[in-house]
């Protein structure tokens, strides 16, 4: 079986990297080119360095115009814009500032709730129950502004108790009582301590 000599070589050739010339290199080559007096010397210099005559023409023009910066290789792509980075940082700091302001407002509301609602605990169970109901009402009022968890934590109420009371408060008023449930008077009597009866 013969080998097809016209077939393409499957080996992928590496992409040639773009050459970059420093300002010192360009100036050195221009000095060497200026020193060439005999015919063929500039061609030999270009072959030795792997350059084109257009490189010399461009570099000479840049040197005559005094563009020393132009002799160094220019970075390709978009130039860095320091104002854009500053604007980005300012926007980030403004967001952080707003977040901290919101946290401070929330903390101030929680402190106000605590001042308004936390007083010395009552001694009698009925007073304690009234106090608990007062705290639940305060938590309902403040939960829209600071959130349920912070309001409950600030007032010293467990969230389970809060949700249980909230659920019982939203039940319809005309729902029938269980057949063996105590009346309100009997329940109050059972919950009061013996010395209060």
PDB file of C-alpha atoms in Angstrom:
ATOM      1  CA  UNK A   1       0.000   0.000   0.000  1.00  0.00           C
ATOM      2  CA  UNK A   2       1.512   3.326  -1.089  1.00  0.00           C
ATOM      3  CA  UNK A   3       1.913   6.401   1.064  1.00  0.00           C
ATOM      4  CA  UNK A   4       0.002   9.449  -0.081  1.00  0.00           C
ATOM      5  CA  UNK A   5       2.681  12.112  -0.279  1.00  0.00           C
ATOM      6  CA  UNK A   6       0.152  14.881  -0.951  1.00  0.00           C
ATOM      7  CA  UNK A   7      -1.655  14.346   2.365  1.00  0.00           C
ATOM      8  CA  UNK A   8      -1.438  17.152   4.887  1.00  0.00           C
ATOM      9  CA  UNK A   9       0.797  16.787   7.886  1.00  0.00           C
ATOM     10  CA  UNK A  10      -1.496  16.173  10.914  1.00  0.00           C
ATOM     11  CA  UNK A  11       0.937  17.881  13.268  1.00  0.00           C
ATOM     12  CA  UNK A  12      -0.412  21.252  14.331  1.00  0.00           C
ATOM     13  CA  UNK A  13       2.111  23.989  13.917  1.00  0.00           C
ATOM     14  CA  UNK A  14       2.521  26.323  16.865  1.00  0.00           C
ATOM     15  CA  UNK A  15       1.266  29.851  16.398  1.00  0.00           C
ATOM     16  CA  UNK A  16       4.119  32.305  15.975  1.00  0.00           C
ATOM     17  CA  UNK A  17       4.335  34.826  18.750  1.00  0.00           C
ATOM     18  CA  UNK A  18       4.377  38.471  17.788  1.00  0.00           C
ATOM     19  CA  UNK A  19       7.834  39.930  18.282  1.00  0.00           C
ATOM     20  CA  UNK A  20       8.215  42.851  20.622  1.00  0.00           C
ATOM     21  CA  UNK A  21      11.068  45.286  20.291  1.00  0.00           C
ATOM     22  CA  UNK A  22      12.364  47.403  23.121  1.00  0.00           C
ATOM     23  CA  UNK A  23      13.325  51.026  22.615  1.00  0.00           C
ATOM     24  CA  UNK A  24      16.981  50.178  23.325  1.00  0.00           C
ATOM     25  CA  UNK A  25      16.953  47.434  20.665  1.00  0.00           C
ATOM     26  CA  UNK A  26      15.404  49.739  18.058  1.00  0.00           C
ATOM     27  CA  UNK A  27      17.934  52.479  18.730  1.00  0.00           C
ATOM     28  CA  UNK A  28      20.839  50.007  18.543  1.00  0.00           C
ATOM     29  CA  UNK A  29      19.645  48.656  15.161  1.00  0.00           C
ATOM     30  CA  UNK A  30      19.199  52.205  13.821  1.00  0.00           C
ATOM     31  CA  UNK A  31      22.753  53.079  14.902  1.00  0.00           C
ATOM     32  CA  UNK A  32      24.109  49.966  13.184  1.00  0.00           C
ATOM     33  CA  UNK A  33      22.113  50.757  10.032  1.00  0.00           C
ATOM     34  CA  UNK A  34      23.395  54.341  10.020  1.00  0.00           C
ATOM     35  CA  UNK A  35      26.983  53.040  10.275  1.00  0.00           C
ATOM     36  CA  UNK A  36      26.569  50.844   7.131  1.00  0.00           C
ATOM     37  CA  UNK A  37      28.434  52.453   4.188  1.00  0.00           C
ATOM     38  CA  UNK A  38      28.949  49.610   1.731  1.00  0.00           C
ATOM     39  CA  UNK A  39      26.223  48.182  -0.498  1.00  0.00           C
ATOM     40  CA  UNK A  40      24.579  45.078   0.965  1.00  0.00           C
ATOM     41  CA  UNK A  41      25.496  45.791   4.583  1.00  0.00           C
ATOM     42  CA  UNK A  42      21.970  46.935   5.535  1.00  0.00           C
ATOM     43  CA  UNK A  43      20.496  43.833   3.861  1.00  0.00           C
ATOM     44  CA  UNK A  44      22.878  41.600   5.837  1.00  0.00           C
ATOM     45  CA  UNK A  45      21.904  43.391   9.034  1.00  0.00           C
ATOM     46  CA  UNK A  46      18.184  42.926   8.324  1.00  0.00           C
ATOM     47  CA  UNK A  47      18.657  39.206   7.500  1.00  0.00           C
ATOM     48  CA  UNK A  48      20.734  38.659  10.620  1.00  0.00           C
ATOM     49  CA  UNK A  49      18.076  40.282  12.843  1.00  0.00           C
ATOM     50  CA  UNK A  50      15.060  38.924  10.945  1.00  0.00           C
ATOM     51  CA  UNK A  51      13.699  42.399  10.195  1.00  0.00           C
ATOM     52  CA  UNK A  52      12.099  44.146   7.245  1.00  0.00           C
ATOM     53  CA  UNK A  53      13.222  47.398   5.687  1.00  0.00           C
ATOM     54  CA  UNK A  54       9.827  48.854   6.672  1.00  0.00           C
ATOM     55  CA  UNK A  55      10.870  48.399  10.319  1.00  0.00           C
ATOM     56  CA  UNK A  56      13.867  50.662   9.750  1.00  0.00           C
ATOM     57  CA  UNK A  57      11.742  53.240   7.929  1.00  0.00           C
ATOM     58  CA  UNK A  58       9.159  53.361  10.726  1.00  0.00           C
ATOM     59  CA  UNK A  59      11.737  53.503  13.489  1.00  0.00           C
ATOM     60  CA  UNK A  60      13.709  56.280  11.735  1.00  0.00           C
ATOM     61  CA  UNK A  61      10.567  58.376  11.362  1.00  0.00           C
ATOM     62  CA  UNK A  62       9.707  57.866  15.030  1.00  0.00           C
ATOM     63  CA  UNK A  63      13.232  58.828  16.059  1.00  0.00           C
ATOM     64  CA  UNK A  64      13.156  62.009  13.957  1.00  0.00           C
ATOM     65  CA  UNK A  65       9.800  63.026  15.435  1.00  0.00           C
ATOM     66  CA  UNK A  66      11.262  62.556  18.892  1.00  0.00           C
ATOM     67  CA  UNK A  67       8.791  59.871  19.785  1.00  0.00           C
ATOM     68  CA  UNK A  68      10.957  57.953  22.176  1.00  0.00           C
ATOM     69  CA  UNK A  69       7.894  56.471  23.762  1.00  0.00           C
ATOM     70  CA  UNK A  70       6.757  55.295  20.347  1.00  0.00           C
ATOM     71  CA  UNK A  71       9.969  53.306  20.021  1.00  0.00           C
ATOM     72  CA  UNK A  72       8.937  51.029  22.871  1.00  0.00           C
ATOM     73  CA  UNK A  73       6.356  48.371  22.058  1.00  0.00           C
ATOM     74  CA  UNK A  74       2.813  49.502  22.680  1.00  0.00           C
ATOM     75  CA  UNK A  75       0.481  47.354  24.669  1.00  0.00           C
ATOM     76  CA  UNK A  76      -2.445  46.253  22.567  1.00  0.00           C
ATOM     77  CA  UNK A  77      -6.060  46.587  23.640  1.00  0.00           C
ATOM     78  CA  UNK A  78      -7.991  49.105  25.649  1.00  0.00           C
ATOM     79  CA  UNK A  79      -5.941  51.564  27.645  1.00  0.00           C
ATOM     80  CA  UNK A  80      -6.544  51.469  31.412  1.00  0.00           C
ATOM     81  CA  UNK A  81      -8.933  54.151  32.570  1.00  0.00           C
ATOM     82  CA  UNK A  82      -8.270  55.113  36.211  1.00  0.00           C
ATOM     83  CA  UNK A  83     -11.565  57.044  36.387  1.00  0.00           C
ATOM     84  CA  UNK A  84     -13.502  53.850  35.619  1.00  0.00           C
ATOM     85  CA  UNK A  85     -11.807  52.019  38.482  1.00  0.00           C
ATOM     86  CA  UNK A  86     -12.471  54.945  40.820  1.00  0.00           C
ATOM     87  CA  UNK A  87     -16.134  55.050  39.827  1.00  0.00           C
ATOM     88  CA  UNK A  88     -16.409  51.316  40.439  1.00  0.00           C
ATOM     89  CA  UNK A  89     -14.830  51.671  43.890  1.00  0.00           C
ATOM     90  CA  UNK A  90     -17.057  54.644  44.758  1.00  0.00           C
ATOM     91  CA  UNK A  91     -20.172  52.676  43.789  1.00  0.00           C
ATOM     92  CA  UNK A  92     -19.003  49.740  45.918  1.00  0.00           C
ATOM     93  CA  UNK A  93     -18.371  52.002  48.918  1.00  0.00           C
ATOM     94  CA  UNK A  94     -21.769  53.688  48.500  1.00  0.00           C
ATOM     95  CA  UNK A  95     -23.503  50.282  48.541  1.00  0.00           C
ATOM     96  CA  UNK A  96     -21.570  49.311  51.674  1.00  0.00           C
ATOM     97  CA  UNK A  97     -22.427  52.661  53.270  1.00  0.00           C
ATOM     98  CA  UNK A  98     -26.152  52.175  52.525  1.00  0.00           C
ATOM     99  CA  UNK A  99     -26.060  48.636  53.950  1.00  0.00           C
ATOM    100  CA  UNK A 100     -24.477  49.915  57.172  1.00  0.00           C
ATOM    101  CA  UNK A 101     -27.041  52.734  57.416  1.00  0.00           C
ATOM    102  CA  UNK A 102     -29.844  50.183  57.095  1.00  0.00           C
ATOM    103  CA  UNK A 103     -28.276  48.072  59.841  1.00  0.00           C
ATOM    104  CA  UNK A 104     -27.999  51.109  62.130  1.00  0.00           C
ATOM    105  CA  UNK A 105     -31.665  52.016  61.549  1.00  0.00           C
ATOM    106  CA  UNK A 106     -32.660  48.449  62.297  1.00  0.00           C
ATOM    107  CA  UNK A 107     -30.574  48.417  65.495  1.00  0.00           C
ATOM    108  CA  UNK A 108     -32.065  51.747  66.599  1.00  0.00           C
ATOM    109  CA  UNK A 109     -35.595  50.411  66.098  1.00  0.00           C
ATOM    110  CA  UNK A 110     -34.755  47.285  68.085  1.00  0.00           C
ATOM    111  CA  UNK A 111     -33.330  49.401  70.925  1.00  0.00           C
ATOM    112  CA  UNK A 112     -36.466  51.570  70.897  1.00  0.00           C
ATOM    113  CA  UNK A 113     -38.678  48.448  71.066  1.00  0.00           C
ATOM    114  CA  UNK A 114     -36.628  47.157  73.979  1.00  0.00           C
ATOM    115  CA  UNK A 115     -36.892  50.456  75.857  1.00  0.00           C
ATOM    116  CA  UNK A 116     -40.641  50.673  75.311  1.00  0.00           C
ATOM    117  CA  UNK A 117     -41.484  47.069  76.131  1.00  0.00           C
ATOM    118  CA  UNK A 118     -38.923  45.603  78.498  1.00  0.00           C
ATOM    119  CA  UNK A 119     -39.767  46.483  82.073  1.00  0.00           C
ATOM    120  CA  UNK A 120     -39.322  44.503  85.302  1.00  0.00           C
ATOM    121  CA  UNK A 121     -41.220  41.225  85.141  1.00  0.00           C
ATOM    122  CA  UNK A 122     -44.567  41.003  86.886  1.00  0.00           C
ATOM    123  CA  UNK A 123     -45.030  38.766  89.917  1.00  0.00           C
ATOM    124  CA  UNK A 124     -48.576  37.483  89.375  1.00  0.00           C
ATOM    125  CA  UNK A 125     -49.341  34.989  86.563  1.00  0.00           C
ATOM    126  CA  UNK A 126     -52.154  37.143  85.203  1.00  0.00           C
ATOM    127  CA  UNK A 127     -49.793  40.129  85.045  1.00  0.00           C
ATOM    128  CA  UNK A 128     -47.138  37.956  83.410  1.00  0.00           C
ATOM    129  CA  UNK A 129     -49.685  36.753  80.848  1.00  0.00           C
ATOM    130  CA  UNK A 130     -50.727  40.346  80.118  1.00  0.00           C
ATOM    131  CA  UNK A 131     -47.060  41.273  79.812  1.00  0.00           C
ATOM    132  CA  UNK A 132     -46.449  38.409  77.376  1.00  0.00           C
ATOM    133  CA  UNK A 133     -49.425  39.513  75.278  1.00  0.00           C
ATOM    134  CA  UNK A 134     -48.060  43.050  75.273  1.00  0.00           C
ATOM    135  CA  UNK A 135     -44.693  41.782  74.041  1.00  0.00           C
ATOM    136  CA  UNK A 136     -46.368  39.674  71.328  1.00  0.00           C
ATOM    137  CA  UNK A 137     -48.304  42.741  70.115  1.00  0.00           C
ATOM    138  CA  UNK A 138     -45.064  44.764  70.056  1.00  0.00           C
ATOM    139  CA  UNK A 139     -43.333  42.009  68.063  1.00  0.00           C
ATOM    140  CA  UNK A 140     -46.226  41.966  65.553  1.00  0.00           C
ATOM    141  CA  UNK A 141     -45.938  45.732  65.205  1.00  0.00           C
ATOM    142  CA  UNK A 142     -42.151  45.760  64.732  1.00  0.00           C
ATOM    143  CA  UNK A 143     -41.657  42.644  62.630  1.00  0.00           C
ATOM    144  CA  UNK A 144     -42.420  44.512  59.380  1.00  0.00           C
ATOM    145  CA  UNK A 145     -39.653  47.014  60.102  1.00  0.00           C
ATOM    146  CA  UNK A 146     -36.875  44.927  61.638  1.00  0.00           C
ATOM    147  CA  UNK A 147     -37.910  41.356  60.805  1.00  0.00           C
ATOM    148  CA  UNK A 148     -39.483  38.640  62.944  1.00  0.00           C
ATOM    149  CA  UNK A 149     -36.285  37.110  64.338  1.00  0.00           C
ATOM    150  CA  UNK A 150     -34.682  40.421  65.477  1.00  0.00           C
ATOM    151  CA  UNK A 151     -37.996  41.625  66.982  1.00  0.00           C
ATOM    152  CA  UNK A 152     -38.476  38.375  68.929  1.00  0.00           C
ATOM    153  CA  UNK A 153     -34.842  38.332  70.077  1.00  0.00           C
ATOM    154  CA  UNK A 154     -35.010  41.967  71.205  1.00  0.00           C
ATOM    155  CA  UNK A 155     -38.183  41.365  73.212  1.00  0.00           C
ATOM    156  CA  UNK A 156     -37.083  38.028  74.659  1.00  0.00           C
ATOM    157  CA  UNK A 157     -39.868  36.003  73.008  1.00  0.00           C
ATOM    158  CA  UNK A 158     -39.281  32.645  71.389  1.00  0.00           C
ATOM    159  CA  UNK A 159     -40.277  32.560  67.750  1.00  0.00           C
ATOM    160  CA  UNK A 160     -42.346  29.422  68.333  1.00  0.00           C
ATOM    161  CA  UNK A 161     -44.437  31.277  70.930  1.00  0.00           C
ATOM    162  CA  UNK A 162     -44.743  34.270  68.619  1.00  0.00           C
ATOM    163  CA  UNK A 163     -45.989  32.192  65.669  1.00  0.00           C
ATOM    164  CA  UNK A 164     -48.305  30.163  67.890  1.00  0.00           C
ATOM    165  CA  UNK A 165     -49.915  33.325  69.301  1.00  0.00           C
ATOM    166  CA  UNK A 166     -50.055  34.876  65.847  1.00  0.00           C
ATOM    167  CA  UNK A 167     -51.810  31.800  64.494  1.00  0.00           C
ATOM    168  CA  UNK A 168     -54.333  31.731  67.346  1.00  0.00           C
ATOM    169  CA  UNK A 169     -55.003  35.462  66.867  1.00  0.00           C
ATOM    170  CA  UNK A 170     -55.881  34.943  63.206  1.00  0.00           C
ATOM    171  CA  UNK A 171     -58.351  32.092  63.886  1.00  0.00           C
ATOM    172  CA  UNK A 172     -61.990  32.986  63.289  1.00  0.00           C
ATOM    173  CA  UNK A 173     -63.703  34.164  66.466  1.00  0.00           C
ATOM    174  CA  UNK A 174     -66.804  31.982  65.994  1.00  0.00           C
ATOM    175  CA  UNK A 175     -64.911  28.669  65.851  1.00  0.00           C
ATOM    176  CA  UNK A 176     -66.511  26.151  68.247  1.00  0.00           C
ATOM    177  CA  UNK A 177     -64.625  25.198  71.426  1.00  0.00           C
ATOM    178  CA  UNK A 178     -63.742  21.580  72.031  1.00  0.00           C
ATOM    179  CA  UNK A 179     -66.443  19.792  74.106  1.00  0.00           C
ATOM    180  CA  UNK A 180     -64.186  19.255  77.165  1.00  0.00           C
ATOM    181  CA  UNK A 181     -62.584  22.748  77.116  1.00  0.00           C
ATOM    182  CA  UNK A 182     -62.718  24.802  80.321  1.00  0.00           C
ATOM    183  CA  UNK A 183     -64.630  28.026  80.356  1.00  0.00           C
ATOM    184  CA  UNK A 184     -62.628  31.263  80.632  1.00  0.00           C
ATOM    185  CA  UNK A 185     -63.546  31.670  84.337  1.00  0.00           C
ATOM    186  CA  UNK A 186     -62.474  28.108  85.217  1.00  0.00           C
ATOM    187  CA  UNK A 187     -59.260  28.481  83.216  1.00  0.00           C
ATOM    188  CA  UNK A 188     -58.444  31.738  85.030  1.00  0.00           C
ATOM    189  CA  UNK A 189     -59.140  30.099  88.409  1.00  0.00           C
ATOM    190  CA  UNK A 190     -56.929  27.141  87.565  1.00  0.00           C
ATOM    191  CA  UNK A 191     -54.036  29.393  86.474  1.00  0.00           C
ATOM    192  CA  UNK A 192     -54.124  31.771  89.490  1.00  0.00           C
ATOM    193  CA  UNK A 193     -51.999  30.690  92.463  1.00  0.00           C
ATOM    194  CA  UNK A 194     -53.828  29.522  95.612  1.00  0.00           C
ATOM    195  CA  UNK A 195     -53.128  32.720  97.599  1.00  0.00           C
ATOM    196  CA  UNK A 196     -54.922  34.804  94.917  1.00  0.00           C
ATOM    197  CA  UNK A 197     -58.205  32.814  94.960  1.00  0.00           C
TER     198      UNK A 197
END
